[in-house]
PDB file of C-alpha atoms in Angstrom:
ATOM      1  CA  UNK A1069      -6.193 -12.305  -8.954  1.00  0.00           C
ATOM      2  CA  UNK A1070      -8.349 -11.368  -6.220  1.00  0.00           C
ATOM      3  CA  UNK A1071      -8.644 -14.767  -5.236  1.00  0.00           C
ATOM      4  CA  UNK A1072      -4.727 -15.530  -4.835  1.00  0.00           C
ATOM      5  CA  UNK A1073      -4.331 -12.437  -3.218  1.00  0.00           C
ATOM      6  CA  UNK A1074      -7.250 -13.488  -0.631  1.00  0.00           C
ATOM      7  CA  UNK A1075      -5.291 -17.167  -0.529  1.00  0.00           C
ATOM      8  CA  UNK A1076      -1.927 -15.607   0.348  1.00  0.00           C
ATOM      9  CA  UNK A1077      -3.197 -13.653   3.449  1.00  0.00           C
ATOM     10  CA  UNK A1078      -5.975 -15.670   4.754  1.00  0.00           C
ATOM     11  CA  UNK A1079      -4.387 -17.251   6.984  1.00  0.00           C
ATOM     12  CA  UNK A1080      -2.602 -14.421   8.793  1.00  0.00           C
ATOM     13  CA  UNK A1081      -3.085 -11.626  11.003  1.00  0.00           C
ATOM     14  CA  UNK A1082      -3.946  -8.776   8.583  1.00  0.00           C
ATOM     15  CA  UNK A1083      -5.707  -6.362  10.472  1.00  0.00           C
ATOM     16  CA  UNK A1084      -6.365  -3.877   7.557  1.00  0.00           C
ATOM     17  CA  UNK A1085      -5.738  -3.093   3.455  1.00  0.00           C
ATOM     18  CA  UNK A1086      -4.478   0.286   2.511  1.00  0.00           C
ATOM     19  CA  UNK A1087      -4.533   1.339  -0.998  1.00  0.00           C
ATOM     20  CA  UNK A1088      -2.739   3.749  -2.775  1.00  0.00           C
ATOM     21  CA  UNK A1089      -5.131   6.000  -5.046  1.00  0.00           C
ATOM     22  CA  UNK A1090      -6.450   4.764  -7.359  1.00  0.00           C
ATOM     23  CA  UNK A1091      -5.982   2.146  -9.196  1.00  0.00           C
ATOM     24  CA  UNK A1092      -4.864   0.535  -5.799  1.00  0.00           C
ATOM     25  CA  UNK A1093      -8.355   0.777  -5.078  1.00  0.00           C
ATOM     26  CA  UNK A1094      -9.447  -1.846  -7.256  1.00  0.00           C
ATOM     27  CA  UNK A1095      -7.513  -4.401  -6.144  1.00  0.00           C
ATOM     28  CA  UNK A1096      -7.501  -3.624  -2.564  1.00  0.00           C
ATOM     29  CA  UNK A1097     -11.214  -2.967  -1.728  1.00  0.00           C
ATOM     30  CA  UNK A1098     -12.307  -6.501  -3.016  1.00  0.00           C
ATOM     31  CA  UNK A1099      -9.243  -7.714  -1.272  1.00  0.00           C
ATOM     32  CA  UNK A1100     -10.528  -5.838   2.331  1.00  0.00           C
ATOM     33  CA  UNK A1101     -14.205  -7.107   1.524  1.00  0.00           C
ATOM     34  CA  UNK A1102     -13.537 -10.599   0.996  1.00  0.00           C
ATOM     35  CA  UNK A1103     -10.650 -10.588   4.297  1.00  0.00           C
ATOM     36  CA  UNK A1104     -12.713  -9.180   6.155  1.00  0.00           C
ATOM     37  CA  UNK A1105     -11.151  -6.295   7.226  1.00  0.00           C
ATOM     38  CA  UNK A1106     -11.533  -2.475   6.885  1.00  0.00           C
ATOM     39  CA  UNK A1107     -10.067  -0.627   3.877  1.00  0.00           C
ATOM     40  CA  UNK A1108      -8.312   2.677   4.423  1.00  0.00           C
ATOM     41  CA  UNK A1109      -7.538   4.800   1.588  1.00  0.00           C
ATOM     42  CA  UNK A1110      -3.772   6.707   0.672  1.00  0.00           C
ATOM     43  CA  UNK A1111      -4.827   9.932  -1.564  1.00  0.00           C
ATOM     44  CA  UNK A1112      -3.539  12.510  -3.136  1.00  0.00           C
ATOM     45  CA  UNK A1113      -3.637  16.159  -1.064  1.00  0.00           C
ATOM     46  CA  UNK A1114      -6.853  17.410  -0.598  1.00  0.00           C
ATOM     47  CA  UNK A1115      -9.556  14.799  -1.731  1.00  0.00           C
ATOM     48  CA  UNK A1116      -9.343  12.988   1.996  1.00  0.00           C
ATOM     49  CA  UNK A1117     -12.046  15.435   4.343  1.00  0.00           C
ATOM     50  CA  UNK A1118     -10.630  15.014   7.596  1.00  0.00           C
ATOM     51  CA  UNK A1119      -7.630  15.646   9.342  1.00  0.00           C
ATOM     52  CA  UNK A1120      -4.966  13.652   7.666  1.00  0.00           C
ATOM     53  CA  UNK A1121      -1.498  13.277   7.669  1.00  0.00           C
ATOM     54  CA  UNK A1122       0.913  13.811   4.636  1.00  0.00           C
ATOM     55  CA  UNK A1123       4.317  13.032   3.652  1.00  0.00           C
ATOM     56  CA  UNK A1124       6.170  14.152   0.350  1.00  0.00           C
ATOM     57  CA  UNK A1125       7.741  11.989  -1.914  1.00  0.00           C
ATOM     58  CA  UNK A1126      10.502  11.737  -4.748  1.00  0.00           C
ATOM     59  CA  UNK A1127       9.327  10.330  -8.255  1.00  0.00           C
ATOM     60  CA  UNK A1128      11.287  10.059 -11.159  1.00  0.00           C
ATOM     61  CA  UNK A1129       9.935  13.560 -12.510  1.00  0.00           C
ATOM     62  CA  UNK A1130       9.175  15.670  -9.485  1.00  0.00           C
ATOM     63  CA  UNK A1131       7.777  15.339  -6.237  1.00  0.00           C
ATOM     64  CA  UNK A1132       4.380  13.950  -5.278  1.00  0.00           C
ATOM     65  CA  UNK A1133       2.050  13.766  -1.962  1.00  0.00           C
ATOM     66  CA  UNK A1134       0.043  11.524  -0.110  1.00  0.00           C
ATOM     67  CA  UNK A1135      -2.490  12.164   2.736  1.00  0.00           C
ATOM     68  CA  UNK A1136      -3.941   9.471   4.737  1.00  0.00           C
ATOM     69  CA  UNK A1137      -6.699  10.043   7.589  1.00  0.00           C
ATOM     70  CA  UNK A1138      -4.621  10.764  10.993  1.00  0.00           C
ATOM     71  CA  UNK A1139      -6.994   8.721  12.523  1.00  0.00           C
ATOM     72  CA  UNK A1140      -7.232   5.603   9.894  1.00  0.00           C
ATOM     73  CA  UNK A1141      -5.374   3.589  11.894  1.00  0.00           C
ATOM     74  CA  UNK A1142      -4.961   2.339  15.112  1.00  0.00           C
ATOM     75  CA  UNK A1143      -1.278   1.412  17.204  1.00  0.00           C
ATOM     76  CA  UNK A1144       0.278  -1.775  16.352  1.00  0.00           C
ATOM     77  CA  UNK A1145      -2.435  -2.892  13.644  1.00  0.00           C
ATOM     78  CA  UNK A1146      -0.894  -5.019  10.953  1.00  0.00           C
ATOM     79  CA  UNK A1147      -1.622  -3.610   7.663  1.00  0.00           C
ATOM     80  CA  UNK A1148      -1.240  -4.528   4.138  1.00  0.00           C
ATOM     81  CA  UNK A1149      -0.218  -1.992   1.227  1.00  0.00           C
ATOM     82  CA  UNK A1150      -2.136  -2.606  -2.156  1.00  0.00           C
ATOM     83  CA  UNK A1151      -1.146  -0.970  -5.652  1.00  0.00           C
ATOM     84  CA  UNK A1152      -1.332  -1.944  -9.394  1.00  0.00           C
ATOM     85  CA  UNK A1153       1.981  -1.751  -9.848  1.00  0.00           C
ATOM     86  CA  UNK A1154       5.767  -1.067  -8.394  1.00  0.00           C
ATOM     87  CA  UNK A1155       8.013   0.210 -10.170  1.00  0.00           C
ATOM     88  CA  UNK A1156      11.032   2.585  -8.668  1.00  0.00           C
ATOM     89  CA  UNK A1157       9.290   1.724  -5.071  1.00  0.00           C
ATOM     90  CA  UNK A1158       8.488   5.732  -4.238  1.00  0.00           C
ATOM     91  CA  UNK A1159       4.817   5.758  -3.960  1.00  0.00           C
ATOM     92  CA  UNK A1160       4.968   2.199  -2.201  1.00  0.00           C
ATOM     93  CA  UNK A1161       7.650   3.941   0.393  1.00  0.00           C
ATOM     94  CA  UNK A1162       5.813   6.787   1.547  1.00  0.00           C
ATOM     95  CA  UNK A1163       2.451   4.588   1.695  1.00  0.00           C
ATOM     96  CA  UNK A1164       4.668   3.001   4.883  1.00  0.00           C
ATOM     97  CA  UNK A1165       6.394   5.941   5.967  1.00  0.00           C
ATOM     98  CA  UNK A1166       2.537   6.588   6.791  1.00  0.00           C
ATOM     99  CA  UNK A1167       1.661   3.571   8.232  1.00  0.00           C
ATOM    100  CA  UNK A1168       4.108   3.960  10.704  1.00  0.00           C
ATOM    101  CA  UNK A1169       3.636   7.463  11.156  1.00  0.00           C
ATOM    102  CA  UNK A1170       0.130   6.620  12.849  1.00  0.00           C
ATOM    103  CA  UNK A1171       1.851   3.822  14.842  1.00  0.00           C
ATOM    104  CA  UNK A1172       0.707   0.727  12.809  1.00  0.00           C
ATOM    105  CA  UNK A1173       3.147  -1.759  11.165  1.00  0.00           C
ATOM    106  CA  UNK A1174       3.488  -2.865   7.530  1.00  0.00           C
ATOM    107  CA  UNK A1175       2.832  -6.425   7.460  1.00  0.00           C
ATOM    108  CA  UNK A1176       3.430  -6.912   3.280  1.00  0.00           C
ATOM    109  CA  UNK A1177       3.044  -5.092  -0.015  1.00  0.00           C
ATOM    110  CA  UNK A1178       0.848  -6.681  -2.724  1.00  0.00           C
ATOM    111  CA  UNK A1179       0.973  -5.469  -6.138  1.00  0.00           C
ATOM    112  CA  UNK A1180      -0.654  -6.509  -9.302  1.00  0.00           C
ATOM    113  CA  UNK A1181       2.467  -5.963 -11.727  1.00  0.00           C
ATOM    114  CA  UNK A1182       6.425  -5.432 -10.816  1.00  0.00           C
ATOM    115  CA  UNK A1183       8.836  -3.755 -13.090  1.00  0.00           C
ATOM    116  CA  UNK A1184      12.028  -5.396 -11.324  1.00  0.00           C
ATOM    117  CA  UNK A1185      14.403  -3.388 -13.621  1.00  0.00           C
ATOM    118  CA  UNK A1186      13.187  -0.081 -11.832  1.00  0.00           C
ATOM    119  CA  UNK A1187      14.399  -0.975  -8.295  1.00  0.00           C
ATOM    120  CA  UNK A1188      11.479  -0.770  -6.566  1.00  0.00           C
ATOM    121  CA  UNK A1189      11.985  -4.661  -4.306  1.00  0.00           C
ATOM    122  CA  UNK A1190      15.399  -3.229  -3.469  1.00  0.00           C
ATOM    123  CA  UNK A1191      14.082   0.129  -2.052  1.00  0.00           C
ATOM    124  CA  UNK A1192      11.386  -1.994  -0.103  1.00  0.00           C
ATOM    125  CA  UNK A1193      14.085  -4.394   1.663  1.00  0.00           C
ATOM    126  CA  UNK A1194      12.697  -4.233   4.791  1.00  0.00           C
ATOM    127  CA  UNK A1195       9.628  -5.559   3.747  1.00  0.00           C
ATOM    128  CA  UNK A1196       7.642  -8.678   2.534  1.00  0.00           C
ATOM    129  CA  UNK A1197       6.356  -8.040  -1.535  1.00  0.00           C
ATOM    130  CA  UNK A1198       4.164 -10.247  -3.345  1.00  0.00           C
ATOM    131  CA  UNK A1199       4.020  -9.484  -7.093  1.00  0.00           C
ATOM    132  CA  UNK A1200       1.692 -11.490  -9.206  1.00  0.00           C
ATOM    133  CA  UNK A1201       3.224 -10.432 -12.630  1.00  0.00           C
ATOM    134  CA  UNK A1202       7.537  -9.352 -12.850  1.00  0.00           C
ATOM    135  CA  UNK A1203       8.588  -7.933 -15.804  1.00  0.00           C
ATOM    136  CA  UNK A1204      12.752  -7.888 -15.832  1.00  0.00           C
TER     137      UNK A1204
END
């Protein structure tokens, strides 16, 4: 998996990998190592211990949170988001709303598994997605 991710953005102008805690983090830190690039991590409130920046979020039960370092990233840095999986495209959206809070720009999504039935590639429109596994 690692591998095809590694194949499908080799050859362009990633700058960094952020992943969304935690099982993001599995995918996207061997992704970062063998790129080449830094890793930045998206967390839930307080585990990050600097000054971060945090935007709120709708899920399908509630509300949720996620903090990122304010300075992770730097102006017009082209970043990719990493997750296990998308499903209604929440988490993934507020990921970006935080990329381009500190000024950098989403260059793709990558996620292990999509649930297509949940919406999520339709909320993301804007964006490029690569899914390795769809489930309808």
């Amino acid at each position: 998996m690692i591998d095809r991710l590694t194949g499908e953005f080799q050859s362009t102008d990633v700058d960094v990998i952020v992943s969304i805690e935690s099982r993001g983090f599995l995918f996207g830190a061997p992704l970062a190592y063998k790129l080449g690039v830094p890793l930045v991590p998206v967390r839930k409130p307080g585990k990050l211990p600097s000054d971060r920046m945090t935007v709120e979020y709708s899920l399908e039960y509630g509300t949720g949170q996620l903090d990122i370092h304010q300075d992770a990233l730097e102006e017009n840095q082209r970043v990719v988001i990493v997750d296990d999986l998308l499903a209604t495209g929440g988490t993934a959206m507020a990921a970006a709303k935080l990329v381009e809070l500190l000024g950098a720009h989403v260059h793709s999504f990558a996620f292990l598994v999509e649930l297509r039935a949940l919406g999520g590639r339709e909320r993301l429109h804007d964006y490029k997605i690569l899914s390795l596994v769809s489930y309808d």
